[in-house]
CSV table of C-alpha atoms in Angstrom, one decimal:
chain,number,residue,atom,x,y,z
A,163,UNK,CA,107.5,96.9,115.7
A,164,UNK,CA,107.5,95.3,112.3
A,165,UNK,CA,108.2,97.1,109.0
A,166,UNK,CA,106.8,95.3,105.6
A,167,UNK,CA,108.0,95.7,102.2
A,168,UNK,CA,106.0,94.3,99.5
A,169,UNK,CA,107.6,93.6,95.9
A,170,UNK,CA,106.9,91.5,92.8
A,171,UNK,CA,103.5,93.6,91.5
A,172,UNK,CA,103.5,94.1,87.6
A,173,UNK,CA,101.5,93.8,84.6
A,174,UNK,CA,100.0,90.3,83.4
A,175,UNK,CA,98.0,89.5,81.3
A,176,UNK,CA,94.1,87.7,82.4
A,177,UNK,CA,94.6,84.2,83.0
A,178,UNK,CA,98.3,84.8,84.3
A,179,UNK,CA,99.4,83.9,87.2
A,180,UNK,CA,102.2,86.4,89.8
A,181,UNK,CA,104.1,85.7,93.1
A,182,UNK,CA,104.4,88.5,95.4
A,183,UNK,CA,106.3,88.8,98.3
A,184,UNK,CA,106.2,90.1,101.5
A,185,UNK,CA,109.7,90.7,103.6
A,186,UNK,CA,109.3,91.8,107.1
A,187,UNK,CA,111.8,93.1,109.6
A,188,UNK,CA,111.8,93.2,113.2
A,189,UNK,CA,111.2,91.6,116.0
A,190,UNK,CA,109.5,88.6,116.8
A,191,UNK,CA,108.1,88.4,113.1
A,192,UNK,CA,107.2,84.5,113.8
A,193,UNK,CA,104.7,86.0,116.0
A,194,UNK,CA,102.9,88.1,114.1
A,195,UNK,CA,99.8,87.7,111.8
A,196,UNK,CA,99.8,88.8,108.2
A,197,UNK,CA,97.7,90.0,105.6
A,198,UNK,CA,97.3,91.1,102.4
A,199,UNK,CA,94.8,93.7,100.9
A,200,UNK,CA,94.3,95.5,98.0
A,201,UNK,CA,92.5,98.7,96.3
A,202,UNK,CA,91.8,99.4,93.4
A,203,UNK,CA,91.2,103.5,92.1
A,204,UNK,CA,87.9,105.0,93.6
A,205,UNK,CA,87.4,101.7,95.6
A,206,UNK,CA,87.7,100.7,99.5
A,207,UNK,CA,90.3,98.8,100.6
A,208,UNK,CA,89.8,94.9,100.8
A,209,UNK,CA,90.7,91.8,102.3
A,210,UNK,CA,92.3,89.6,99.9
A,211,UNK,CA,93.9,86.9,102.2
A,212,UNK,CA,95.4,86.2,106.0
A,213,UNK,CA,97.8,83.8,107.6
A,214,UNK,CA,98.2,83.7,111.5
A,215,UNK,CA,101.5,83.2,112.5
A,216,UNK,CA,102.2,79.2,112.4
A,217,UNK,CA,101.1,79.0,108.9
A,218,UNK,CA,98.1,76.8,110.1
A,219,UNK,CA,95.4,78.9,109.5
A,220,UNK,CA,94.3,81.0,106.3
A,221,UNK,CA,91.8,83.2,105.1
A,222,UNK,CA,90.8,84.3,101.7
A,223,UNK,CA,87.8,87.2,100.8
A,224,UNK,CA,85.3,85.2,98.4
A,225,UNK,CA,86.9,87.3,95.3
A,226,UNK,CA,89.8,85.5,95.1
A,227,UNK,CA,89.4,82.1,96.8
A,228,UNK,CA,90.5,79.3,94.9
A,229,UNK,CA,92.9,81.5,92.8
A,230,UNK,CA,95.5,83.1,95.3
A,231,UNK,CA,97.3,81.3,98.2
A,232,UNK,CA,98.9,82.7,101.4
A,233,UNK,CA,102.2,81.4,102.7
A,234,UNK,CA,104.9,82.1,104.9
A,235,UNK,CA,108.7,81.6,105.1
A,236,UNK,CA,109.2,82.4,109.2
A,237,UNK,CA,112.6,81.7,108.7
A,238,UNK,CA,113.1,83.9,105.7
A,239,UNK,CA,110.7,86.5,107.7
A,240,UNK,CA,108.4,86.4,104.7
A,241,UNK,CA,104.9,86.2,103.4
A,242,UNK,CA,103.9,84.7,99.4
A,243,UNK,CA,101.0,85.5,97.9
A,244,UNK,CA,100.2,83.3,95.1
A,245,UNK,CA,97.7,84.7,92.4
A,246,UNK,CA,96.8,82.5,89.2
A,247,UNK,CA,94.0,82.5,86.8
A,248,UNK,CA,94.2,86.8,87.3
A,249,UNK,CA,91.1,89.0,85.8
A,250,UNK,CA,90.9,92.2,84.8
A,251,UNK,CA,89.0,92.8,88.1
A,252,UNK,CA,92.5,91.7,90.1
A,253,UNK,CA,93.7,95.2,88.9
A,254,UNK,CA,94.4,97.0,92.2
A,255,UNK,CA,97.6,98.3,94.9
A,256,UNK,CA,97.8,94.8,97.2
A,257,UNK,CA,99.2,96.3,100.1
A,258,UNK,CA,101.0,93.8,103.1
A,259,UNK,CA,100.2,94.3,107.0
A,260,UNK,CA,101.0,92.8,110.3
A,261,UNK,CA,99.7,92.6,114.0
A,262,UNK,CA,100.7,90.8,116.9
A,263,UNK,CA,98.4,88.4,117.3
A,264,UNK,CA,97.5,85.1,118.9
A,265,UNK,CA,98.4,81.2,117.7
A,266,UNK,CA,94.6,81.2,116.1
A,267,UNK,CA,94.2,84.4,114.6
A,268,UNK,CA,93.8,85.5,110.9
A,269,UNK,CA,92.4,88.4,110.9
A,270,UNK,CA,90.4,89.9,108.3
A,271,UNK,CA,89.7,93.4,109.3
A,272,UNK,CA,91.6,96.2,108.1
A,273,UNK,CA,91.4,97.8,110.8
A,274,UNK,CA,92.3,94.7,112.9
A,275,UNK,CA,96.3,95.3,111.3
A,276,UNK,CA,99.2,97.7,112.6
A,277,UNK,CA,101.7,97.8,110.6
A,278,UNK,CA,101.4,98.3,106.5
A,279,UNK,CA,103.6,98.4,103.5
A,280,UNK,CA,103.6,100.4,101.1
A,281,UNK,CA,101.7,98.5,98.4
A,282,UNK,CA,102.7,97.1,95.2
A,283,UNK,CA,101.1,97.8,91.5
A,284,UNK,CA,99.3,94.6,90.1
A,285,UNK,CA,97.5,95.6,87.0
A,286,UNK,CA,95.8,92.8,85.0
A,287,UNK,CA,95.0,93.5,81.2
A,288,UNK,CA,92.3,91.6,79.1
């Protein structure tokens, strides 16, 4: 089992750029996939971005690619997320999860995940 805590959320303002951070605890946390979602009020969750558990592979929802990178720090058992050039639209609770998973896996399902943080503020002003 794998417990997540997510921290550095805040408010920016459009155009910024914020880090947040993933710390994971557990077992075998080299071995699991992560991901990071988000929602916003009276919205569905969504995929924001995924990295399987060498670091090799990534995944990004079209919202957000070429703006926010995924990373990892197995050693540190954490996950970055890297958002620059925000928008007001960015406004939402990103939420971390995990899942045991194999070497080529990213998944991008919610429902793919088993274990969530949870969630840290991001609120983007114009």
């Amino acid at each position: 089992q794998v417990q997540v805590v997510e921290s550095g959320g805040g408010l920016v303002q459009a155009g910024g750029s914020l880090r947040l951070s993933c710390a994971a605890s557990g077992r075998a946390f080299s071995r699991y996939a992560m991901g990071w979602f988000r929602q916003a009020p009276g919205k569905e969750r969504e995929f924001v971005a995924a990295i399987n558990w060498s670091g090799a592979i990534t995944a990004y929802g079209e919202s957000v690619k070429g703006r926010f990178t995924i990373s990892r720090d197995n050693a540190k058992t954490t996950v970055y997320l890297q958002m620059n050039s925000l928008k007001p639209e960015d406004t939402a609770v990103y939420s971390c999860a995990a899942r045991a998973a194999a070497v080529g896996w990213a998944p991008t399902n919610v429902y793919d995940y088993e274990f969530w943080g949870q969630g840290t503020q991001v609120t983007v002003s114009s």
